[in-house]
Amino acid sequence: MTPSENSEIKAQSIPEAKPKKREKIPRQPMPEQAPEDRRHNFDEVPYGYTPELAMLEASRCLDCKKPGCVEGCPVHIDIPGFIRFVKEGKFIEAAQHIKQQNALPAVCGRVCPQEEQCESKCILGVKGESVAIGRLERFCADYERNSGQVQLPEIPPKTGKRVAVIGAGPAGLTVAGDLIKLGHEVTVFEALHEPGGVLMYGIPEFRLPKEIVRAEVAYLKRLGVEFVMDFVVGRNCTIRELFEEEGYHAVFIGTGAGLPSFMGIPGENLVGVYSANEYLTRSNLMKAYLFPKYDTPPIKRNKVAVVGGGNVAMDAARTALRLGGDVSIVYRRAREQMPARAEEIHHAEEEGVKMMLLNNPIRIIGDERHRVVAMECIRMELGEPDASGRRRPVPIKGSEFIMEVDTVIIAIGNQPNPLIPQSMPELQTTKHGTIVVDSETMMTSVPGIFAGGDIVSGAATVISAMGQARTAASSIHRYLSGEPLKKSQQ
Amino acid sequence: MNVVIDGKTIEAIKGETILECALRNGISIPHLCTHPALPPFGACRICIVEVEGMRGYPTSCSTPIAEGMVIHTQTEALRLLRRNILGLMMLEHPSACLVCERRELCDKYRPKSEKVGATTGCHTCNNKEVCEVRELSADLGLAEIMVAPKYHYKPVERSEPFIDRDLNLCILCGRCVRICKLHQGKSVIDFVHRSSQTHIGQAFGKNLHEAGCTFCGSCVDVCPTGTLSDRYAKWFGRPDAEIKTTCIYCDEACALTIYAVNNKAVMAKGLYDHLPVCVLGHFAIPEFLNSPNRLRTPQIRVNKVLRPVTSEETVQRCAELLKNYTGTSFAFICDTSSTLEDRHVFKKFTQEVMQSPYYFEIIPDKKGYAKVANIPEEVKAVITTGLFIPQEYRNRFEVVIALDIFPSEWTKSADVVYPVATFAETSGTVLDRNNQLRPLVKACNPPGEALPEWSVIQQIAKTISENWKEYTSVEDISRELGFDSAKLNLDRSSAPPASQNLKERREWFKGHCMENYVTGLVAVRNFEEGNPHEEKTSIKIEVNIPENPEHFTVLSRRELVPNTYEFVIYAPAIARKASPGQFVIVMVDESSERIPYSLSDWDENKGTITLVIQEKGLSSRKMISVMEGERLAHVVGPLGTAFEIKQYGTIAILGGCYGIGAVVRLSRALREKGNKVIVISEARSHYMAYYEKELTAVSDRFIQTTIDASSGEKGHAIDGLKRLLQAGEKIDLIVAVGCPFMMMITANETRDTGIKAVCALNPIMLDGTGMCGACRISVGGETKFACVDGPFFDAHQVDWDEVRDRREAYSAEEIQAISFTMPSTTIQGEHHYHQCSCMGRG
């Protein structure tokens, strides 16, 4: 049953409960595909709430006077506000309410680490389980999209100011959405052939259906955002030229962290060793899993080792599993130190991904045709805490062992893409290659040029990129309106 | 009867030829047009000998042996004559590789032939690994091509079912013409036209089907060159196993050889010299067995959906489901495509374990169509081994267990689906139409977790009944049945009917319509219905290109030299910023791969870019199929770090193959900066050389080299450079742009000169902006990304073996992709719209 088929459901169907009674309602789980089924397909894992479940879950919200959840949200969505609409069965209104602060609710409802953000601040979470804010957000966005009733907000008259957004990822799309609604003209430049950035190439279909990303982009297009694909700023033109020749008044750089890190161990250039970026891009953006309908061949192998413990490692492992491999995650620290969301680790294990914790690869072994046949690892133990506060893994002497693999996927992180900083030396960067910005305004060392997302913070999350992008968008608006950029200057 | 051959007295048999007598006695005489299946012909004259007392040099293949003959087969005069005869033959065959001085090195660096559109040399010839011409030329010591060879510029014919035909490789030995006459009793193909225009073809320009071809494939089997090839098999390389088995598509039970690579069937041939096999036996086995649609995993129904599970769980579920259906409520339905051993187990299972009288063996009709006629009403549970029961009877059954090879409506509604091995994936015995036992021999592995049918049923039997007597192998069953004496059907006296009349072919196997899984059969059907597929040709059609074309419109497309095309594309944003050495990434349509191509030229004012593209695989084939006025989906660039244009002194730029395009602007820019630029461009033969005028115009000196010395100097570009250095030319920088082999030899052979050498690498890429790392390579022990750090690197520091192997990373998948897409318009399943006789039932 799709939500739209059930749109006649009204608030009356769930009686208004008194707060005390409400607390007795448990947090509603989301129905999802059984692990045994989903490990064989690329369909999305959770089916999402039904309207009934959504209203039931919404009824748990206490509607606090000082809502902690809003504080916990990087883009400050009025969470109690939209949940109020859900309680009343006004799902479309709820979705529109979210969209005032968040241009991509269907995406964020799926990929945000809510347990560390809004939901971690929910008062219900202190004693029991917090309101499932992410699931409700996802429900509202899906409901609106499936209803075909996506409404466009009123857009103020054109300001005549033009903004160039570089990179159509989460940060770029957010900036574009915010600024178009303020009456500015926005052009988004994207190097790849489809907008969406990491939402398109990185996050797998079973976690974020690409139709959703396309729908979000289509929404921005309807608002009037112009998308220029196959355009590499730094190659096709410089940022200087965007100002001087193309007549843009401000530029936002949201080019992300798209330079894969490798371990620097022997054998990393063997055939069968992939960066997670490559592996995931082949599957997600190039649709290799639909080969031969799509021309890019998939990487179907038998024994796959994924190196790393983050969300990207989980995505790569679960993709490899779906392509028919026997998949192990090789991670040098312990489970508690894994940076991936608990939910992702859980999903991966449920589907049959093996966890080889406290193991570190030291060498990849190939045959005479440079094809991977094995990987040598060493066992680790936890030592003293390091700079990140996590206990440092230390190799156990003499514990080397060889595991038979034919594919190794390196998912140990990304560095910022150097293309733009290289093409504009006056742009200040850190030694890590990230762009230096004023954290209050997100403006770079060059006036009129703003930046946000992974190109500023290094590899982080979709929502933190969007949070920075929102800050940047409001600064850009002030900049274009001739207002002081900082509140302190007002 | 005694004769003397090369001083040895030999007993000859009356009626044999000199060649037959010599070969029988272990004396080898080089020969080419002769084939064991064919009567003497004497066309190529390679097998000439000297016979004392006879004038001239008779051909040993057509001269009958006679009492007292004194024959010499290896005189110096004969060797010279034979070499010259081959040399003359090679004037109309892409022969440069045969006389290449680096032939061994090339074979070592690229042992397997690389796929390509039109073959212009050995390393891109599908026949390379089994080529008789190559062997002969090595034996005869062919070292030079005497005059400039001729290339016929015939388009490669790829629109016929199953068979690719590249007449540019044909040496007119006539084997195909003769075998066609012998096997078909008529000449579907024959020599067409006369003298220099002679070629193999069908009369009046008919297509093969119109000319009466039955696609028996015998012509492909006997072709000594790469002219005629099995489209599916051609790029898999040399088979690593050959297994003789019996064809079970029909009860003719022809003996076949199945050729396998890595336990995967890739090709099949009849085992008869004197008779053909039918289209199915020759062409429809590997593609059918390797179909991506095959069932791979056992599945059971859980909460209304089929869920893949382990084989143990599946068997357990079968036992649970069947336990309430013993007696007449159970039926087993199979057809005679299962082996006798399989059927023995089915019957035993039905009668002993299920205690049911209802064991049905369907005998397929002439078309192979096997559907059950009637099943008693009382039957509530069935096991089937194919798609035998019309879907309308589905509701009569409470339990359906489907052992099958392909998914269908039937398997989709089954309670249990078990994938099974079939045909060449399994062993056993079958009965032919004359009630003779014939062996079926396993030649390749079944897909995924598929198992032989008998073994699946035995597992279920064991789970249900403790009394089941277990068979340890199929041989175990054969022995019990007394079938171990089955022999291949080697002494057929008449050709199978379908090999003589295409309409006699079977269309069904195990209840499945074969056209769903074998693309060539769809093409045959289309021919039969008068809708032949025609490949886009390069015939120029006047195209009006608008004043302001859309981005990425192809403004001009021409074939520069065989298999190499020049495209001019409207892409102003790229043209405005392009610099020498940079590249673009192209996607032909939204489902394409992203493929990097070097920028050859650009025009900022017109907003155009020029690319030189060689047809290699699926993506480049898609690219060269784009015609003037059509639009590419995506072109992004300029990418990569441009060549640093500064004062170097004297620069030698070596270009080869598709790399020659990129040399033009590089040379011009370096020369304008005040460098002395010597461009050395290599080609296999004169007809492969291009851009001579353009390169002459932008260089201080232009040298053309050809491997067969048919134009300019002999050898590779590096040979031209070495001659320059020997002559005392002082070179400050060497730049090599070409295929990895060309750049590798340039690097290796300049290592000791102390001159810096730079190469341009083009590995596999996705985004081209540093995001994926697919293009990484080792340079001087460091990892570099060719897309952003390159394409230019120190040639002496590059790991060339790694470059080659990383380029080949997807070759197996690419070969598979090609087989899926040919003929490109007949995609799988589409035949339903053309009213195949299966009417959608398959």
Tab-separated table of C-alpha atoms in Angstrom, chain B residues 587-784:
chain	number	residue	atom	x	y	z
B	587	MET	CA	28.993	8.721	-22.717
B	588	VAL	CA	27.167	7.862	-25.935
B	589	ASP	CA	23.827	7.441	-24.194
B	590	GLU	CA	22.536	7.391	-20.646
B	591	SER	CA	23.320	3.714	-20.151
B	592	SER	CA	26.862	3.916	-21.556
B	593	GLU	CA	30.161	3.517	-19.834
B	594	ARG	CA	32.269	6.619	-19.322
B	595	ILE	CA	35.194	6.257	-21.723
B	596	PRO	CA	38.188	8.608	-21.977
B	597	TYR	CA	39.383	9.717	-25.434
B	598	SER	CA	42.342	12.008	-26.154
B	599	LEU	CA	41.618	15.386	-27.675
B	600	SER	CA	43.073	15.384	-31.141
B	601	ASP	CA	42.152	18.898	-32.208
B	602	TRP	CA	39.758	21.694	-31.355
B	603	ASP	CA	38.512	24.957	-32.805
B	604	GLU	CA	37.652	27.615	-30.301
B	605	ASN	CA	35.839	29.769	-32.859
B	606	LYS	CA	33.648	27.022	-34.219
B	607	GLY	CA	33.248	25.464	-30.778
B	608	THR	CA	34.267	22.037	-32.014
B	609	ILE	CA	36.527	19.290	-30.754
B	610	THR	CA	38.044	16.430	-32.755
B	611	LEU	CA	38.529	12.894	-31.442
B	612	VAL	CA	40.196	9.888	-33.065
B	613	ILE	CA	38.461	6.705	-31.984
B	614	GLN	CA	39.345	3.109	-32.566
B	615	GLU	CA	36.671	0.468	-32.359
B	616	LYS	CA	37.682	-1.910	-29.580
B	617	GLY	CA	34.681	-3.124	-27.660
B	618	LEU	CA	31.090	-2.394	-26.868
B	619	SER	CA	31.480	1.267	-25.930
B	620	SER	CA	33.660	2.308	-28.832
B	621	ARG	CA	31.355	0.365	-31.143
B	622	LYS	CA	28.448	2.338	-29.790
B	623	MET	CA	30.489	5.471	-30.366
B	624	ILE	CA	31.371	4.741	-33.970
B	625	SER	CA	27.735	3.896	-34.643
B	626	VAL	CA	26.818	7.516	-33.984
B	627	MET	CA	26.263	9.261	-37.287
B	628	GLU	CA	26.590	12.869	-38.362
B	629	GLY	CA	23.835	15.024	-36.963
B	630	GLU	CA	23.237	12.683	-34.033
B	631	ARG	CA	24.045	13.670	-30.504
B	632	LEU	CA	26.187	12.127	-27.791
B	633	ALA	CA	24.602	12.103	-24.344
B	634	HIS	CA	27.589	13.476	-22.432
B	635	VAL	CA	31.048	14.813	-23.204
B	636	VAL	CA	33.041	16.239	-20.332
B	637	GLY	CA	36.418	17.887	-20.500
B	638	PRO	CA	39.040	19.042	-21.015
B	639	LEU	CA	40.431	16.717	-18.350
B	640	GLY	CA	43.928	15.842	-17.310
B	641	THR	CA	46.997	17.995	-16.896
B	642	ALA	CA	48.073	19.581	-20.155
B	643	PHE	CA	51.556	19.035	-21.504
B	644	GLU	CA	53.825	21.779	-20.299
B	645	ILE	CA	54.625	23.860	-23.368
B	646	LYS	CA	58.063	25.349	-22.913
B	647	GLN	CA	61.506	25.391	-24.485
B	648	TYR	CA	62.965	21.866	-24.437
B	649	GLY	CA	65.265	21.935	-27.481
B	650	THR	CA	64.808	19.119	-29.964
B	651	ILE	CA	61.813	16.929	-29.323
B	652	ALA	CA	60.958	13.632	-30.946
B	653	ILE	CA	57.238	12.900	-30.747
B	654	LEU	CA	56.379	9.296	-31.488
B	655	GLY	CA	52.774	8.547	-32.398
B	656	GLY	CA	51.037	5.276	-32.992
B	657	CYS	CA	47.578	3.893	-33.480
B	658	TYR	CA	44.823	6.032	-31.924
B	659	GLY	CA	47.520	8.174	-30.299
B	660	ILE	CA	48.512	9.845	-33.571
B	661	GLY	CA	45.547	12.202	-33.267
B	662	ALA	CA	46.845	13.689	-30.039
B	663	VAL	CA	50.235	14.429	-31.591
B	664	VAL	CA	48.939	17.114	-33.955
B	665	ARG	CA	48.244	19.891	-31.471
B	666	LEU	CA	51.082	18.888	-29.181
B	667	SER	CA	53.593	19.177	-31.978
B	668	ARG	CA	52.170	22.486	-33.150
B	669	ALA	CA	52.274	24.046	-29.687
B	670	LEU	CA	55.809	22.842	-28.956
B	671	ARG	CA	57.036	24.076	-32.311
B	672	GLU	CA	55.410	27.473	-31.870
B	673	LYS	CA	57.318	27.718	-28.592
B	674	GLY	CA	60.563	27.464	-30.572
B	675	ASN	CA	61.356	23.780	-30.163
B	676	LYS	CA	62.586	21.712	-33.045
B	677	VAL	CA	59.961	18.993	-33.364
B	678	ILE	CA	60.490	15.708	-35.185
B	679	VAL	CA	57.328	13.667	-35.477
B	680	ILE	CA	57.639	9.940	-36.104
B	681	SER	CA	54.357	8.247	-36.831
B	682	GLU	CA	54.070	4.474	-37.009
B	683	ALA	CA	51.530	2.280	-38.759
B	684	ARG	CA	51.350	-1.398	-39.532
B	685	SER	CA	51.032	-0.790	-43.232
B	686	HIS	CA	50.588	2.103	-45.616
B	687	TYR	CA	46.812	1.817	-45.479
B	688	MET	CA	46.870	2.307	-41.705
B	689	ALA	CA	48.804	5.580	-41.806
B	690	TYR	CA	46.815	8.762	-41.334
B	691	TYR	CA	47.258	12.493	-40.677
B	692	GLU	CA	50.531	12.547	-42.673
B	693	LYS	CA	49.704	15.994	-44.106
B	694	GLU	CA	48.598	17.406	-40.774
B	695	LEU	CA	51.712	16.107	-39.046
B	696	THR	CA	54.020	17.348	-41.774
B	697	ALA	CA	52.503	20.813	-41.416
B	698	VAL	CA	53.092	21.039	-37.662
B	699	SER	CA	56.584	19.534	-37.445
B	700	ASP	CA	60.092	20.385	-38.509
B	701	ARG	CA	60.529	16.893	-39.790
B	702	PHE	CA	57.985	14.158	-40.290
B	703	ILE	CA	58.939	10.511	-40.551
B	704	GLN	CA	56.449	7.797	-41.372
B	705	THR	CA	57.365	4.267	-40.402
B	706	THR	CA	55.467	1.104	-41.321
B	707	ILE	CA	56.062	-2.347	-39.942
B	708	ASP	CA	55.897	-3.922	-43.390
B	709	ALA	CA	57.926	-1.085	-44.952
B	710	SER	CA	55.112	-0.376	-47.404
B	711	SER	CA	55.348	3.353	-46.771
B	712	GLY	CA	58.248	5.357	-45.392
B	713	GLU	CA	60.820	3.637	-43.220
B	714	LYS	CA	60.527	0.096	-41.931
B	715	GLY	CA	59.662	-0.666	-38.357
B	716	HIS	CA	58.046	0.955	-35.359
B	717	ALA	CA	58.395	4.645	-34.531
B	718	ILE	CA	61.185	3.773	-32.119
B	719	ASP	CA	63.160	2.350	-35.040
B	720	GLY	CA	62.880	5.709	-36.779
B	721	LEU	CA	64.102	7.405	-33.629
B	722	LYS	CA	67.007	5.007	-33.233
B	723	ARG	CA	68.110	5.704	-36.799
B	724	LEU	CA	68.000	9.432	-36.052
B	725	LEU	CA	70.119	8.982	-32.953
B	726	GLN	CA	72.606	6.849	-34.870
B	727	ALA	CA	72.822	9.544	-37.497
B	728	GLY	CA	73.893	11.928	-34.730
B	729	GLU	CA	70.668	13.855	-34.185
B	730	LYS	CA	70.673	15.324	-30.695
B	731	ILE	CA	67.307	14.739	-29.027
B	732	ASP	CA	66.434	16.441	-25.741
B	733	LEU	CA	63.022	14.945	-25.095
B	734	ILE	CA	61.074	11.950	-26.359
B	735	VAL	CA	57.268	11.903	-26.198
B	736	ALA	CA	55.408	8.684	-27.015
B	737	VAL	CA	51.651	8.604	-27.570
B	738	GLY	CA	50.133	5.314	-28.601
B	739	CYS	CA	49.057	1.929	-27.343
B	740	PRO	CA	50.780	0.515	-24.232
B	741	PHE	CA	52.894	-1.862	-26.316
B	742	MET	CA	54.240	0.953	-28.477
B	743	MET	CA	55.004	3.114	-25.440
B	744	MET	CA	56.543	0.180	-23.597
B	745	ILE	CA	58.991	-0.607	-26.400
B	746	THR	CA	59.799	3.079	-26.733
B	747	ALA	CA	60.554	3.227	-23.014
B	748	ASN	CA	62.585	0.032	-22.981
B	749	GLU	CA	64.632	0.862	-26.034
B	750	THR	CA	65.486	4.418	-24.976
B	751	ARG	CA	66.307	3.618	-21.370
B	752	ASP	CA	70.053	3.599	-22.045
B	753	THR	CA	70.135	6.766	-24.119
B	754	GLY	CA	69.907	9.064	-21.118
B	755	ILE	CA	67.184	11.043	-22.886
B	756	LYS	CA	64.035	11.770	-20.947
B	757	ALA	CA	61.007	9.954	-22.350
B	758	VAL	CA	57.431	10.879	-21.583
B	759	CYS	CA	54.390	8.750	-22.376
B	760	ALA	CA	50.647	9.442	-22.335
B	761	LEU	CA	48.648	6.838	-20.422
B	762	ASN	CA	44.976	6.146	-20.893
B	763	PRO	CA	43.813	3.561	-18.362
B	764	ILE	CA	40.221	2.717	-17.438
B	765	MET	CA	38.488	5.686	-15.803
B	766	LEU	CA	35.104	6.562	-14.397
B	767	ASP	CA	34.814	10.206	-13.425
B	768	GLY	CA	38.113	11.551	-14.763
B	769	THR	CA	38.434	14.082	-11.938
B	770	GLY	CA	40.305	12.050	-9.331
B	771	MET	CA	37.277	10.764	-7.497
B	772	CYS	CA	37.399	7.021	-8.160
B	773	GLY	CA	41.051	6.054	-8.462
B	774	ALA	CA	40.344	3.452	-11.155
B	775	CYS	CA	43.081	4.965	-13.285
B	776	ARG	CA	45.880	4.578	-10.781
B	777	ILE	CA	49.223	3.363	-11.991
B	778	SER	CA	52.658	2.853	-10.514
B	779	VAL	CA	55.292	5.318	-11.647
B	780	GLY	CA	58.677	4.902	-10.072
B	781	GLY	CA	57.074	2.929	-7.250
B	782	GLU	CA	54.594	5.698	-6.472
B	783	THR	CA	50.866	5.517	-7.126
B	784	LYS	CA	49.557	8.157	-9.527
